[in-house]
Amino acid sequence: MKFISVILFSFATGFVALAQEIIWVRIMMYHTGGRPEVFAYVLGSFLAGIAIGSWWTRNLCNKKIGTSIISMMLFISSIVFYLTIGLISYFHTVFSGPYIYILVVFVTVFTGTIFPLLAHFGINTERVGQHLSWIYLFNIIGATVGSGITGFYLMENYPITQIIFFVSSAGLILSCLLYTSDAADERSSV
C-alpha cells in the first residue's frame, strides 16, 4: 500500500471507531437509565475488543493474507455495529446486565484488527519507527475528530438513528474505498 493511503485510512478508521464508541456510550446510557458506571464499562469493553482484535491480527498476518483483509474487517465491523445496535434496541430486556457489553467487545474485535493490519502492510521496513509514528498520529487525530464531531455536533443536531446510519455508512464507504484503492495498487504494481 502507498504510505499516504495508509495514513489517510488510519485517520478515517480512527474517526469511525471513536464515533462508534460515542454511540455505544449514548445507547448504553439510555438503556441503563444513565447509570454513572456505563462509560467505564463501555470503555473497558471497547478496549478489550481492540486488544482481542490486535491479538487476532498476529494470527492473521502469519497466514500470509493480502491487504484486502483490512477492507473486509472494516466492512464486517460496520455491519455488525449496525446489527448489534438494532439487537439491543429490539431485545432490550434480553440484553441486560453484563451481556450487553459483550456486544461492544464483539464489534470492536473487528475494529481492533484494522490499525495493526494498516501498520503491517503500510510500513517500510527501513523506517519502522517513523512510519508507525505517523500512522499512529493520524489514527489519534481521526479518533479525536470523530469523537468531537459525533459528540458535539451530530448528537446535538441529529437523532441517534441517523447518526448510527451515518457512521455505519461511513464505515461501509471507507471499506469500499480501501478495497478499490487496494485493487488499483495491485494493478499498477503488475
mmCIF file of C-alpha atoms in Angstrom:
data_model
loop_
_atom_site.group_PDB
_atom_site.id
_atom_site.type_symbol
_atom_site.label_atom_id
_atom_site.label_comp_id
_atom_site.label_asym_id
_atom_site.label_seq_id
_atom_site.Cartn_x
_atom_site.Cartn_y
_atom_site.Cartn_z
ATOM 1 C CA MET A 1 0.000 0.000 0.000
ATOM 2 C CA LYS A 2 1.117 3.558 -0.595
ATOM 3 C CA PHE A 3 2.055 5.234 2.652
ATOM 4 C CA ILE A 4 -0.182 8.267 2.067
ATOM 5 C CA SER A 5 -3.153 5.893 1.665
ATOM 6 C CA VAL A 6 -2.225 4.149 4.900
ATOM 7 C CA ILE A 7 -2.136 7.473 6.765
ATOM 8 C CA LEU A 8 -5.489 8.615 5.361
ATOM 9 C CA PHE A 9 -7.166 5.299 6.127
ATOM 10 C CA SER A 10 -5.655 5.354 9.606
ATOM 11 C CA PHE A 11 -7.269 8.775 10.153
ATOM 12 C CA ALA A 12 -10.621 7.606 8.765
ATOM 13 C CA THR A 13 -10.729 4.350 10.739
ATOM 14 C CA GLY A 14 -9.863 6.226 13.932
ATOM 15 C CA PHE A 15 -12.770 8.576 13.176
ATOM 16 C CA VAL A 16 -15.227 5.703 12.632
ATOM 17 C CA ALA A 17 -14.026 3.696 15.655
ATOM 18 C CA LEU A 18 -14.432 6.537 18.131
ATOM 19 C CA ALA A 19 -17.727 7.615 16.593
ATOM 20 C CA GLN A 20 -18.927 4.054 17.225
ATOM 21 C CA GLU A 21 -17.731 4.265 20.829
ATOM 22 C CA ILE A 22 -19.575 7.546 21.428
ATOM 23 C CA ILE A 23 -22.738 5.957 20.030
ATOM 24 C CA TRP A 24 -22.263 2.913 22.279
ATOM 25 C CA VAL A 25 -21.996 5.155 25.319
ATOM 26 C CA ARG A 26 -25.155 7.019 24.322
ATOM 27 C CA ILE A 27 -27.110 3.801 23.685
ATOM 28 C CA MET A 28 -25.943 2.215 26.935
ATOM 29 C CA MET A 29 -26.724 5.360 28.922
ATOM 30 C CA TYR A 30 -30.224 5.327 27.531
ATOM 31 C CA HIS A 31 -30.527 1.574 28.069
ATOM 32 C CA THR A 32 -29.440 1.726 31.736
ATOM 33 C CA GLY A 33 -31.184 4.959 32.644
ATOM 34 C CA GLY A 34 -27.970 6.977 32.810
ATOM 35 C CA ARG A 35 -26.047 4.933 35.351
ATOM 36 C CA PRO A 36 -22.650 6.537 36.010
ATOM 37 C CA GLU A 37 -20.567 3.368 35.577
ATOM 38 C CA VAL A 38 -21.720 2.901 31.968
ATOM 39 C CA PHE A 39 -18.893 4.955 30.493
ATOM 40 C CA ALA A 40 -16.271 2.884 32.314
ATOM 41 C CA TYR A 41 -17.899 -0.392 31.246
ATOM 42 C CA VAL A 42 -18.217 0.686 27.607
ATOM 43 C CA LEU A 43 -14.637 1.969 27.555
ATOM 44 C CA GLY A 44 -13.358 -1.248 29.149
ATOM 45 C CA SER A 45 -15.357 -3.371 26.704
ATOM 46 C CA PHE A 46 -14.166 -1.254 23.782
ATOM 47 C CA LEU A 47 -10.520 -1.581 24.834
ATOM 48 C CA ALA A 48 -10.908 -5.323 25.435
ATOM 49 C CA GLY A 49 -12.281 -5.717 21.914
ATOM 50 C CA ILE A 50 -9.402 -3.676 20.489
ATOM 51 C CA ALA A 51 -6.915 -5.850 22.400
ATOM 52 C CA ILE A 52 -8.507 -9.106 21.202
ATOM 53 C CA GLY A 53 -8.593 -7.787 17.632
ATOM 54 C CA SER A 54 -4.941 -6.798 17.820
ATOM 55 C CA TRP A 55 -4.039 -10.234 19.157
ATOM 56 C CA TRP A 56 -6.061 -11.866 16.389
ATOM 57 C CA THR A 57 -4.153 -9.797 13.814
ATOM 58 C CA ARG A 58 -0.969 -11.636 14.729
ATOM 59 C CA ASN A 59 -2.592 -14.903 13.688
ATOM 60 C CA LEU A 60 -3.966 -13.311 10.510
ATOM 61 C CA CYS A 61 -0.561 -11.972 9.482
ATOM 62 C CA ASN A 62 1.018 -15.421 9.965
ATOM 63 C CA LYS A 63 -1.394 -16.785 7.326
ATOM 64 C CA LYS A 64 0.082 -14.664 4.505
ATOM 65 C CA ILE A 65 -3.073 -12.663 3.906
ATOM 66 C CA GLY A 66 -3.417 -9.766 1.474
ATOM 67 C CA THR A 67 -4.317 -6.171 2.095
ATOM 68 C CA SER A 68 -7.966 -6.784 1.181
ATOM 69 C CA ILE A 69 -8.408 -8.210 4.698
ATOM 70 C CA ILE A 70 -8.361 -4.625 6.029
ATOM 71 C CA SER A 71 -11.383 -3.617 3.968
ATOM 72 C CA MET A 72 -13.131 -6.872 4.882
ATOM 73 C CA MET A 73 -12.626 -6.236 8.628
ATOM 74 C CA LEU A 74 -13.931 -2.681 8.312
ATOM 75 C CA PHE A 75 -16.923 -3.936 6.325
ATOM 76 C CA ILE A 76 -17.707 -6.598 8.943
ATOM 77 C CA SER A 77 -17.232 -4.092 11.762
ATOM 78 C CA SER A 78 -19.700 -1.658 10.200
ATOM 79 C CA ILE A 79 -22.336 -4.322 9.521
ATOM 80 C CA VAL A 80 -22.007 -5.919 12.967
ATOM 81 C CA PHE A 81 -22.135 -2.472 14.613
ATOM 82 C CA TYR A 82 -25.378 -1.632 12.828
ATOM 83 C CA LEU A 83 -26.958 -5.009 13.593
ATOM 84 C CA THR A 84 -25.962 -5.105 17.269
ATOM 85 C CA ILE A 85 -27.388 -1.656 17.905
ATOM 86 C CA GLY A 86 -30.644 -2.939 16.397
ATOM 87 C CA LEU A 87 -30.494 -6.087 18.535
ATOM 88 C CA ILE A 88 -30.088 -4.037 21.685
ATOM 89 C CA SER A 89 -32.996 -1.817 20.739
ATOM 90 C CA TYR A 90 -35.291 -4.694 19.839
ATOM 91 C CA PHE A 91 -34.346 -7.146 22.584
ATOM 92 C CA HIS A 92 -33.584 -4.648 25.328
ATOM 93 C CA THR A 93 -34.958 -6.932 28.021
ATOM 94 C CA VAL A 94 -32.812 -9.889 26.892
ATOM 95 C CA PHE A 95 -29.601 -7.872 26.655
ATOM 96 C CA SER A 96 -29.396 -6.571 30.169
ATOM 97 C CA GLY A 97 -26.640 -6.648 32.702
ATOM 98 C CA PRO A 98 -23.135 -7.617 31.593
ATOM 99 C CA TYR A 99 -24.358 -9.382 28.435
ATOM 100 C CA ILE A 100 -24.898 -6.093 26.694
ATOM 101 C CA TYR A 101 -21.198 -5.223 26.982
ATOM 102 C CA ILE A 102 -20.252 -8.448 25.212
ATOM 103 C CA LEU A 103 -21.787 -6.926 22.085
ATOM 104 C CA VAL A 104 -19.419 -3.965 22.392
ATOM 105 C CA VAL A 105 -16.470 -6.342 22.640
ATOM 106 C CA PHE A 106 -17.746 -8.334 19.663
ATOM 107 C CA VAL A 107 -17.987 -5.271 17.401
ATOM 108 C CA THR A 108 -14.644 -3.827 18.400
ATOM 109 C CA VAL A 109 -12.779 -7.104 17.818
ATOM 110 C CA PHE A 110 -13.140 -6.429 14.090
ATOM 111 C CA THR A 111 -12.258 -2.764 14.529
ATOM 112 C CA GLY A 112 -9.226 -3.760 16.587
ATOM 113 C CA THR A 113 -7.671 -5.620 13.674
ATOM 114 C CA ILE A 114 -7.590 -2.600 11.368
ATOM 115 C CA PHE A 115 -4.804 -0.488 12.893
ATOM 116 C CA PRO A 116 -2.297 -3.351 13.253
ATOM 117 C CA LEU A 117 -3.086 -4.505 9.713
ATOM 118 C CA LEU A 118 -2.533 -0.992 8.376
ATOM 119 C CA ALA A 119 0.789 -0.878 10.209
ATOM 120 C CA HIS A 120 1.731 -4.346 8.936
ATOM 121 C CA PHE A 121 1.059 -3.581 5.286
ATOM 122 C CA GLY A 122 1.935 0.104 5.259
ATOM 123 C CA ILE A 123 5.282 0.333 6.985
ATOM 124 C CA ASN A 124 8.516 0.346 5.052
ATOM 125 C CA THR A 125 10.988 -1.886 6.903
ATOM 126 C CA GLU A 126 13.721 0.743 6.642
ATOM 127 C CA ARG A 127 11.785 3.376 8.628
ATOM 128 C CA VAL A 128 9.622 1.396 11.015
ATOM 129 C CA GLY A 129 9.614 3.844 13.922
ATOM 130 C CA GLN A 130 8.924 6.921 11.845
ATOM 131 C CA HIS A 131 6.187 5.302 9.755
ATOM 132 C CA LEU A 132 4.478 3.749 12.776
ATOM 133 C CA SER A 133 4.548 7.145 14.494
ATOM 134 C CA TRP A 134 2.838 8.824 11.531
ATOM 135 C CA ILE A 135 0.207 6.098 11.248
ATOM 136 C CA TYR A 136 -0.479 6.280 14.975
ATOM 137 C CA LEU A 137 -0.597 10.100 14.959
ATOM 138 C CA PHE A 138 -3.173 10.195 12.183
ATOM 139 C CA ASN A 139 -5.227 7.481 13.889
ATOM 140 C CA ILE A 140 -5.295 9.557 17.087
ATOM 141 C CA ILE A 141 -6.204 12.716 15.174
ATOM 142 C CA GLY A 142 -9.013 10.825 13.408
ATOM 143 C CA ALA A 143 -10.238 9.432 16.725
ATOM 144 C CA THR A 144 -10.226 12.904 18.280
ATOM 145 C CA VAL A 145 -12.052 14.454 15.346
ATOM 146 C CA GLY A 146 -14.510 11.523 15.232
ATOM 147 C CA SER A 147 -15.442 11.763 18.886
ATOM 148 C CA GLY A 148 -15.609 15.563 18.709
ATOM 149 C CA ILE A 149 -17.849 15.704 15.651
ATOM 150 C CA THR A 150 -20.037 12.858 16.881
ATOM 151 C CA GLY A 151 -20.336 14.118 20.448
ATOM 152 C CA PHE A 152 -20.515 17.863 19.904
ATOM 153 C CA TYR A 153 -22.165 18.196 16.513
ATOM 154 C CA LEU A 154 -24.038 15.075 15.431
ATOM 155 C CA MET A 155 -25.512 14.261 18.860
ATOM 156 C CA GLU A 156 -26.770 17.826 19.189
ATOM 157 C CA ASN A 157 -28.318 18.150 15.731
ATOM 158 C CA TYR A 158 -29.492 14.698 14.579
ATOM 159 C CA PRO A 159 -31.490 11.813 16.019
ATOM 160 C CA ILE A 160 -29.485 8.762 17.092
ATOM 161 C CA THR A 161 -30.916 6.604 14.290
ATOM 162 C CA GLN A 162 -29.487 8.958 11.657
ATOM 163 C CA ILE A 163 -26.132 9.066 13.426
ATOM 164 C CA ILE A 164 -25.967 5.264 13.557
ATOM 165 C CA PHE A 165 -26.821 5.096 9.868
ATOM 166 C CA PHE A 166 -24.237 7.777 9.050
ATOM 167 C CA VAL A 167 -21.417 6.069 10.970
ATOM 168 C CA SER A 168 -22.273 2.623 9.597
ATOM 169 C CA SER A 169 -22.465 4.020 6.067
ATOM 170 C CA ALA A 170 -19.170 5.859 6.529
ATOM 171 C CA GLY A 171 -17.533 2.579 7.548
ATOM 172 C CA LEU A 172 -19.002 0.751 4.545
ATOM 173 C CA ILE A 173 -17.968 3.503 2.120
ATOM 174 C CA LEU A 174 -14.487 3.572 3.627
ATOM 175 C CA SER A 175 -14.301 -0.203 3.257
ATOM 176 C CA CYS A 176 -15.216 0.050 -0.435
ATOM 177 C CA LEU A 177 -12.694 2.845 -0.983
ATOM 178 C CA LEU A 178 -9.998 0.798 0.692
ATOM 179 C CA TYR A 179 -10.843 -2.229 -1.422
ATOM 180 C CA THR A 180 -10.795 -0.268 -4.686
ATOM 181 C CA SER A 181 -7.588 1.530 -3.664
ATOM 182 C CA ASP A 182 -6.003 -1.818 -2.918
ATOM 183 C CA ALA A 183 -7.132 -3.228 -6.278
ATOM 184 C CA ALA A 184 -5.744 -0.157 -8.095
ATOM 185 C CA ASP A 185 -2.406 -0.517 -6.284
ATOM 186 C CA GLU A 186 -2.218 -4.182 -7.310
ATOM 187 C CA ARG A 187 -2.899 -3.335 -10.974
ATOM 188 C CA SER A 188 -0.298 -0.566 -11.011
ATOM 189 C CA SER A 189 2.356 -2.856 -9.496
ATOM 190 C CA VAL A 190 1.766 -5.551 -12.150
#
